[in-house]
Coordinates of C-alpha atoms and ligand atoms in Angstrom, one line a residue:
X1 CA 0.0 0.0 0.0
X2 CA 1.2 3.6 -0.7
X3 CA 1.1 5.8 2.0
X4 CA 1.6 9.6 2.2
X5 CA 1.9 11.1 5.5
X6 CA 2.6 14.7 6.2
X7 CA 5.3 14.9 8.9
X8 CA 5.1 18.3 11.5
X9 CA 7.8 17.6 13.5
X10 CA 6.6 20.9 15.2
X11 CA 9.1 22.3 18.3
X12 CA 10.5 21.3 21.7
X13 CA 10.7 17.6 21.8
X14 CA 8.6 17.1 18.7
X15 CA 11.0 16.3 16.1
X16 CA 13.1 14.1 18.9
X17 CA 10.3 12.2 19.4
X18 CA 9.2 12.2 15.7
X19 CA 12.0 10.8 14.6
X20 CA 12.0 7.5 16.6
X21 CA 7.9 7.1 15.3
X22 CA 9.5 7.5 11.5
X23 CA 12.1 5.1 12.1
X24 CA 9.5 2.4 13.4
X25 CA 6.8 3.1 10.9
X26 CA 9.4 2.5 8.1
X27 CA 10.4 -0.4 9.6
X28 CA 6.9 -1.7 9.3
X29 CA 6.7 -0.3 5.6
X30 CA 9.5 -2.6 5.3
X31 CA 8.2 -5.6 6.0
X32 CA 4.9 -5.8 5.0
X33 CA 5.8 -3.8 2.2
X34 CA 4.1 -0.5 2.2
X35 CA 5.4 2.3 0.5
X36 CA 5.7 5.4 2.6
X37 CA 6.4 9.0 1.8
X38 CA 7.1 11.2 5.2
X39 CA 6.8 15.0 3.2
X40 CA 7.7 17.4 6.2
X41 CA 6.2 20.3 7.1
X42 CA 6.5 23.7 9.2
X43 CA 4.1 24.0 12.3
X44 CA 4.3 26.3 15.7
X45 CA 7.0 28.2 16.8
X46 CA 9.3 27.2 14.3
X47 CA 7.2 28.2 11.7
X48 CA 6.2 32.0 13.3
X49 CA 10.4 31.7 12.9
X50 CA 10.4 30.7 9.6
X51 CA 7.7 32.6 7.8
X52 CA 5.6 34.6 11.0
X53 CA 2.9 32.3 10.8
X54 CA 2.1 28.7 12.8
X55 CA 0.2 27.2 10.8
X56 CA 1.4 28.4 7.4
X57 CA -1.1 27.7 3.8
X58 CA 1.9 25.6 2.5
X59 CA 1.6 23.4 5.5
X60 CA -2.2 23.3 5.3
X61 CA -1.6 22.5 1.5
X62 CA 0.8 19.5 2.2
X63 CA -1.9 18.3 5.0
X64 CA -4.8 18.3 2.8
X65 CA -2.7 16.4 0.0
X66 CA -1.9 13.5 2.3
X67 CA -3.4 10.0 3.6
X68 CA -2.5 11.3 7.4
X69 CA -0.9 14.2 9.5
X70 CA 1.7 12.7 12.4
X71 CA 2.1 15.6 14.5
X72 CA 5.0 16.0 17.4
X73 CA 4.3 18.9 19.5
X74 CA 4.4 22.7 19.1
X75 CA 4.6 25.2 21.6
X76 CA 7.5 27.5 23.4
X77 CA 8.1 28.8 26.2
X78 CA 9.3 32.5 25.2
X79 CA 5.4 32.9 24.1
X80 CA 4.2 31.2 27.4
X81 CA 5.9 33.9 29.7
X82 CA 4.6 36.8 27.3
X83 CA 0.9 37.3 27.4
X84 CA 0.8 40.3 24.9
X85 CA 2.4 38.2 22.3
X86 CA 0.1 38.6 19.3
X87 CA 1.2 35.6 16.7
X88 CA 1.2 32.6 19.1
X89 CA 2.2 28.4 18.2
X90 CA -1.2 27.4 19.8
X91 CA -2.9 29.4 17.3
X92 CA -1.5 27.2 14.8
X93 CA -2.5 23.9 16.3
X94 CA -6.2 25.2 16.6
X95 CA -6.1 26.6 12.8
X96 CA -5.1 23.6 12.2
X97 CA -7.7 21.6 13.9
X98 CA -10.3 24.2 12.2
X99 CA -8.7 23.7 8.6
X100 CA -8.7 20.2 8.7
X101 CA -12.6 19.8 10.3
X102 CA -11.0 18.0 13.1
X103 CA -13.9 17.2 15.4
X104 CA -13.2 14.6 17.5
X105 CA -10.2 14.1 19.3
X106 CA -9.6 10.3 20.7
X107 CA -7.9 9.8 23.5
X108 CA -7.7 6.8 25.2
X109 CA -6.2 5.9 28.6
X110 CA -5.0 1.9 29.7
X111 CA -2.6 0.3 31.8
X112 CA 0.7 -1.4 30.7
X113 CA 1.0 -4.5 33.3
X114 CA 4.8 -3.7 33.7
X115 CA 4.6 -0.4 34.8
X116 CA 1.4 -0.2 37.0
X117 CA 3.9 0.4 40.3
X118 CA 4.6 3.6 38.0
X119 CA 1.4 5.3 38.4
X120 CA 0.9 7.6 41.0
X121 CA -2.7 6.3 41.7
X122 CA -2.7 2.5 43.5
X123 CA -2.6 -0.6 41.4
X124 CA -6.1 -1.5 43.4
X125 CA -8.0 1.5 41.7
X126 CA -6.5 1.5 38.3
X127 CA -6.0 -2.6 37.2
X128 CA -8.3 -3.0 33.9
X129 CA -8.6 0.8 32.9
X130 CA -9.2 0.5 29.5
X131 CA -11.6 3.8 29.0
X132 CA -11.3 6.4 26.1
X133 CA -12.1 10.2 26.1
X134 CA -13.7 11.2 23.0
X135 CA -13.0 15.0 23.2
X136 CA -15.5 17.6 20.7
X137 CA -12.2 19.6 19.2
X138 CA -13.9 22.4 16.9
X139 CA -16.0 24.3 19.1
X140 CA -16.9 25.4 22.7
X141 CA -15.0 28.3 24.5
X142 CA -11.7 27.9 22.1
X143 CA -13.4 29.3 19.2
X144 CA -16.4 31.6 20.4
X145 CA -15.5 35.4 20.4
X146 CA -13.8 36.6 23.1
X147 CA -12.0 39.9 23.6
X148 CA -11.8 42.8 26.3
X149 CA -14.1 45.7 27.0
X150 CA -13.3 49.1 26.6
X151 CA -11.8 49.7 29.9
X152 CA -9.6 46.3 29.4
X153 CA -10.5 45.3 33.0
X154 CA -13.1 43.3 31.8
X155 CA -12.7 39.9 29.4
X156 CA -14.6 37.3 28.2
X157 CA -14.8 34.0 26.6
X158 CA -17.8 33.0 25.0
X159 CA -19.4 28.7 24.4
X160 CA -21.3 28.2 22.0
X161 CA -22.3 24.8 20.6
X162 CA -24.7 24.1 17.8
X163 CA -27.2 20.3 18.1
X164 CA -25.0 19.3 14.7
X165 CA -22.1 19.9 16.8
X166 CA -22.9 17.5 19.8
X167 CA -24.7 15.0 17.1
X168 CA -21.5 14.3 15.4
X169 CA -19.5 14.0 17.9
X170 CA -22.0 11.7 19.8
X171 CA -22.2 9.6 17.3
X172 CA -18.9 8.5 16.9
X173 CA -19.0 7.9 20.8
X174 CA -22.0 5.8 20.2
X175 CA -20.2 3.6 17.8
X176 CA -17.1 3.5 19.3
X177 CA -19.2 2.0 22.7
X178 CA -20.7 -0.4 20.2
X179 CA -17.6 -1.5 18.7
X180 CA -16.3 -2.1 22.6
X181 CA -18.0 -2.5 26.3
X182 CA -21.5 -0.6 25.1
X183 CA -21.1 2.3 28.1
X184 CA -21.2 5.8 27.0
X185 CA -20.9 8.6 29.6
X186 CA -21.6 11.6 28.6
X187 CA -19.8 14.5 30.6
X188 CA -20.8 17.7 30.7
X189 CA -22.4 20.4 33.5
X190 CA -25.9 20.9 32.5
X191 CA -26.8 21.9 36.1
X192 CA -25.3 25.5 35.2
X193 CA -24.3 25.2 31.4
X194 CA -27.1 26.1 28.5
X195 CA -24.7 24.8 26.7
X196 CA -24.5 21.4 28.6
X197 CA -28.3 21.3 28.4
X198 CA -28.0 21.2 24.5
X199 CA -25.4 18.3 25.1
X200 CA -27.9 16.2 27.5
X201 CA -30.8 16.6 25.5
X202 CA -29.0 16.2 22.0
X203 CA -27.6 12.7 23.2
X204 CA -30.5 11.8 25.1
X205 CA -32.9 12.1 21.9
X206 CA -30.2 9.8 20.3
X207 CA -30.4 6.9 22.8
X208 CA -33.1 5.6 20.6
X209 CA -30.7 4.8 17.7
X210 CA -28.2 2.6 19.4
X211 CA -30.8 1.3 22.0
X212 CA -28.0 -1.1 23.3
X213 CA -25.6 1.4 24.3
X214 CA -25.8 2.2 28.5
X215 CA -25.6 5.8 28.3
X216 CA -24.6 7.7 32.0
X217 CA -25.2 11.5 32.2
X218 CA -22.3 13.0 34.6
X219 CA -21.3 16.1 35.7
X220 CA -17.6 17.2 34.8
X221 CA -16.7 18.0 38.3
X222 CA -17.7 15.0 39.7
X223 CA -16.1 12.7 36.6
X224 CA -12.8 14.7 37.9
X225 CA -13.1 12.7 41.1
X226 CA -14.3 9.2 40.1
X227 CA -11.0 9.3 36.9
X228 CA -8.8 9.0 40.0
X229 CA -10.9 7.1 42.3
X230 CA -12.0 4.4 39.7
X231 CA -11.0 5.2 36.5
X232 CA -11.3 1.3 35.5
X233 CA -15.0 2.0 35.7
X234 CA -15.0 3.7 32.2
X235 CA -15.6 3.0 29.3
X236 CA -16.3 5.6 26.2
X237 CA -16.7 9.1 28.0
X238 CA -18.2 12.4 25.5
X239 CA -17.2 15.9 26.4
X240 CA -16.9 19.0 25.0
X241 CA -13.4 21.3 24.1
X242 CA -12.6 22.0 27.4
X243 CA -13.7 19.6 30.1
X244 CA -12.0 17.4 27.4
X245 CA -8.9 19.1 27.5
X246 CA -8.7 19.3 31.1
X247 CA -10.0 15.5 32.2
X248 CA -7.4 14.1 29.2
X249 CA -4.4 15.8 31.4
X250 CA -6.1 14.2 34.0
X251 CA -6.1 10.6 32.7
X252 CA -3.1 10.4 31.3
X253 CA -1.5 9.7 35.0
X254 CA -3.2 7.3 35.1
X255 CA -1.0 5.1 33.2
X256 CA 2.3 6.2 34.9
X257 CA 3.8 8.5 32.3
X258 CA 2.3 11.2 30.3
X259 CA 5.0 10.1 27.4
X260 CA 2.5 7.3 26.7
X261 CA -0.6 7.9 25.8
X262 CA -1.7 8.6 22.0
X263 CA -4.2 10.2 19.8
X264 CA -6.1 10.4 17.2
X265 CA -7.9 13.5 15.8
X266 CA -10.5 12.8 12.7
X267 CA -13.5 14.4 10.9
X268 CA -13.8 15.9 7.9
X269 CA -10.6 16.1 6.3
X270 CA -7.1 14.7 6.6
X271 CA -7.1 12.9 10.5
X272 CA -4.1 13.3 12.8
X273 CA -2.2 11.0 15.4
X274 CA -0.3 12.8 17.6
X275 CA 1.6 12.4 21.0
X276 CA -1.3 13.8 23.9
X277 CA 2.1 15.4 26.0
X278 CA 3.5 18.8 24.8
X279 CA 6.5 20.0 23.2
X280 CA 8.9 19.7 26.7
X281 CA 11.4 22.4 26.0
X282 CA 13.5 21.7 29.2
X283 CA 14.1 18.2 27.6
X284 CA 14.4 19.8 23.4
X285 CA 17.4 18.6 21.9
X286 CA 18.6 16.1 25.1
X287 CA 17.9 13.1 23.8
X288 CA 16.1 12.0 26.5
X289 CA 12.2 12.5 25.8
X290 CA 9.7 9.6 26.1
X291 CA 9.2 8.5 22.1
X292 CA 6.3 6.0 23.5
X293 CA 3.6 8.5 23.1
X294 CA 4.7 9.1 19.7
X295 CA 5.0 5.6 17.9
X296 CA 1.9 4.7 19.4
X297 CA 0.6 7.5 17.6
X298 CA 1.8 5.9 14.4
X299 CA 0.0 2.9 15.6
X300 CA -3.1 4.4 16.0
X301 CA -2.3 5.8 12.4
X302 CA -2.0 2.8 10.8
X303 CA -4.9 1.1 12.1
X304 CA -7.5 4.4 12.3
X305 CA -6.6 6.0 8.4
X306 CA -5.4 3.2 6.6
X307 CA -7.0 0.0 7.9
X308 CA -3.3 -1.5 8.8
X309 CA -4.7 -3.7 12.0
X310 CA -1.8 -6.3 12.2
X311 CA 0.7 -3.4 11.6
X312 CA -0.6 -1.3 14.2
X313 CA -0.9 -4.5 16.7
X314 CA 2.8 -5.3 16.0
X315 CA 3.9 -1.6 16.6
X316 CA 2.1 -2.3 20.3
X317 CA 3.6 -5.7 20.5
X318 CA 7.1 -4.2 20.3
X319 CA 6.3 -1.0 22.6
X320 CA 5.2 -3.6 25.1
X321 CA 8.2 -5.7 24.7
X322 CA 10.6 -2.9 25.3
X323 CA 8.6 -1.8 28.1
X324 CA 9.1 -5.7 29.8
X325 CA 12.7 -5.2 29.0
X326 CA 13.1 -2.1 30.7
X327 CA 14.7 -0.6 27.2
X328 CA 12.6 2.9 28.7
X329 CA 13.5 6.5 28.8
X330 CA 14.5 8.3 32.1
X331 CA 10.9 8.9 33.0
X332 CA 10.2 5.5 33.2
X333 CA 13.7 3.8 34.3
X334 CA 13.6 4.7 38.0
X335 CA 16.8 3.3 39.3
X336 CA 17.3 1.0 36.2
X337 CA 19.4 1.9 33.2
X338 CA 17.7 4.9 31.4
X339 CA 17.8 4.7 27.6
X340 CA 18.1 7.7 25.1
X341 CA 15.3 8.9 23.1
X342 CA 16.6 7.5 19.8
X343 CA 18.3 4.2 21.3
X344 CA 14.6 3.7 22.6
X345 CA 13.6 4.2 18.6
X346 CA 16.6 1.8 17.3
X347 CA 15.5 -1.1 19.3
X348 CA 11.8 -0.5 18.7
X349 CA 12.5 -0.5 15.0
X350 CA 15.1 -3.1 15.1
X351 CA 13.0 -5.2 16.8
X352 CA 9.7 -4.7 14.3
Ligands
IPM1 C1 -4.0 19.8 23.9 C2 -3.3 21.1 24.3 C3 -3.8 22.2 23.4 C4 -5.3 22.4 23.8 C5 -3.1 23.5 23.6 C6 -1.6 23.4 23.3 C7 -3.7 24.6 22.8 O1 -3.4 21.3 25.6 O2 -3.9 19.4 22.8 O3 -4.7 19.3 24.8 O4 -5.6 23.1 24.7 O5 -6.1 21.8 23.1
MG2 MG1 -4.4 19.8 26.7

């Protein structure tokens, strides 16, 4: 099979981390002989130094043109510490997002049996978490108007969700329960939120479409509490922008490392895999980042955009292997021998 995949390498850690998820998917390519072509491409910081723009039309261009994006991590601090900065990186990610009608972003959470002792939650409360957070991406408070009143002591942020909105996105959680253990919770804070009341009622009115699905209505405050106290009690979990983006930080301590969990991001154009940890700029350029995250990324890729099951499953295999052999960044080694970033990527690949 031919595959095209844009490549935005993006800043910090991101092209680190990239690198070891290129080496492993063309070790796949290799032997079950797929044809890829990686065709790079600016994003984030390094772009706004390149050309002054994060998310650049020849980027968008290249994104469109391919089979999928794999995406490292963008962001930096110098904009972080500098809150009248007008171009920002995480303008480009969103543009991004927007561009490429990226509505759902899935995240899933789940153990790795060798490194439960890792997480900082008890082995008791999170054996079995196998749970995914199916996060709406395109809407909510990240894209309503928002600005300053005259005075500029005064801000706001606006939500705004439309039922077409919360209907796509539902469904895909609907399928995705049907596809696994049939549990849908759908998150949200309709005891203050209008906007949560057009969730609740939008997925309640489509119960009667996947009549086999056990749907839960909870409120995001109190899902905040029962990830940590029994996340192994999920299954498929709905939400919109920002409870997503705040309960996916959450989760992903659950599994010991933040340098392991993947994602997907898919709707209406090109989807993207990407790393759920950020660009790590104390880490850039040390050779030391978590590539886990990453390749399983490219996992998720080959199975989500291209249908490649047994390639993605062997990906996993490996990443499990090398977590049983202790073959782990610094993050993970404790008092064992800590690996660098790209011998982490050799063995995976060498071992595909
Ligand atoms: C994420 C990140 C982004 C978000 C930032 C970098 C804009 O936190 O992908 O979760 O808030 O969506
Ligand atoms: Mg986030």
């Amino acid at each position: 099979m031919k595959l095209k995949i844009a490549l935005l390498a993006g800043d910090g850690i991101g092209p680190e981390v990239i690198a070891q998820a290129v080496k492993v998917s063309d070790a796949i390519a290799k032997k079950f002989n797929h044809e890829i072509t990686w065709t790079p491409a600016l994003t984030g910081a390094c772009a706004i130094d390149a050309v002054g723009e994060p998310y650049p039309d020849e980027t968008h261009e290249i994104c469109m043109a391919a089979d999928a994006v794999l995406f490292g991590a963008i962001g930096h601090p110098r904009f972080d510490n500098d809150p009248k900065a007008t171009v920002r990186p995480e303008q480009g990610l969103l543009k991004m997002r927007k561009k490429l009608g990226l509505f759902a972003n899935i995240r899933p959470t789940f153990t790795f049996p060798s490194l439960i002792d890792n997480s900082p939650l008890k082995r008791e409360r999170i054996e079995g978490t196998d749970l995914i957070i199916l996060r709406e991406l395109t809407g909510g408070i990240y894209f309503g108007a928002r600005g300053r009143l005259d005075d500029g002591n005064t801000a706001f942020d606006t939500c705004t969700y439309t039922r077409t909105e919360v209907q796509r996105l539902a469904k895909l959680g609907f399928e995705m329960a049907m596809a696994r253990d049939k549990r849908l919770c759908c998150v949200d804070k309709a005891n203050v939120l209008e906007t949560s009341r057009l969730w609740r009622e939008t997925v309640q009115d489509m119960e009667k479409d996947f009549p086999e699905v056990k749907v839960s209505y909870e409120f995001v405050d109190a899902v905040a509490m029962r990830l940590v106290q029994w996340p192994n009690t999920y299954d498929v979990l709905i939400t919109e922008n920002l409870f997503g983006d705040i309960l996916t930080d959450e989760a992903s301590v659950i599994s010991g490392s933040m340098g392991l969990m993947p994602s997907a991001s898919i709707g209406v154009h090109t989807s993207l895999f990407e790393p759920i940890h950020g660009s790590y700029p104390q880490a850039a350029g040390k050779d030391i980042a978590n590539p886990l995250a990453t390749v399983l990324s490219a996992a998720m890729m080959f199975e989500d955009a291209f249908g490649l099951k047994e390639e993605a499953a062997l990906i996993r295999a490996v990443v499990n292997k090398s977590l049983d052999e202790g073959i782990v960044t610094e993050d993970l080694a404790g008092k064992n021998k800590a690996y660098k970033t790209s011998e982490v990527g050799d063995w995976l690949a060498k071992n595909v």
